């Protein structure tokens, strides 16, 4: 089942660092940011994780939970999280269930070879579990600020609708 903007997320459940489970309903009532990245400890992914880390308090203040998602295993995630002192949890999608559900697995060319990789993407889910916005194939510089701005405007929209 694929995801669609302005529709509820399909059912899913995944394990994250900190011994928690994340599902399509585990954070209802809270805005959720899911950012998919190719691999722990690579330059672009490290930069992106540090930028989410540095803005984390702003996300929390705006009512959002942040989760990084990659195909790395839990040990890799625990090490990456500790090394960068990340205040948010990382989801280990080793079987690529979430990656396929969110449509982020893409064919890439690396060193002249075709490989399947994760397209750097971020998804903003509102307090009712509905996909509000998505960014695909993004570049790291300026992205986290853009997501934070979207979270703040979503929070304002929700207040106005209440």
C-alpha angles and dihedrals in degrees: 000000000000126000123249129196113252091019130100116265116257116248116283140151128197139173120244136186115277089050094276131138120222120202139165088269103031094095102034109151090037131082109244129206115198112187118187118205134177105240145347116254097018118127101250093040092048091051092048093048091049091050091052087046093051092050095038095107089053091052092049091047088053090052098255133135116210125211128178115211129197140142092256118118125251094261091055090047093049091051093045092047093049094044093052095034091234113189093203132067127257122220117223105216094178093155092048093233094137092038090057094041090054092041096235099132107104138169110253135179113234120176089343094307128110111240135167110244142164117267108222103250139158129206128198115207120190128226091271095055094257120139103244103175142355136201117198133187089007132172118235101230110093094356099112091052089051091052091048090051090051091050091052093048091047090052089051091048091051092050092050091049093050 
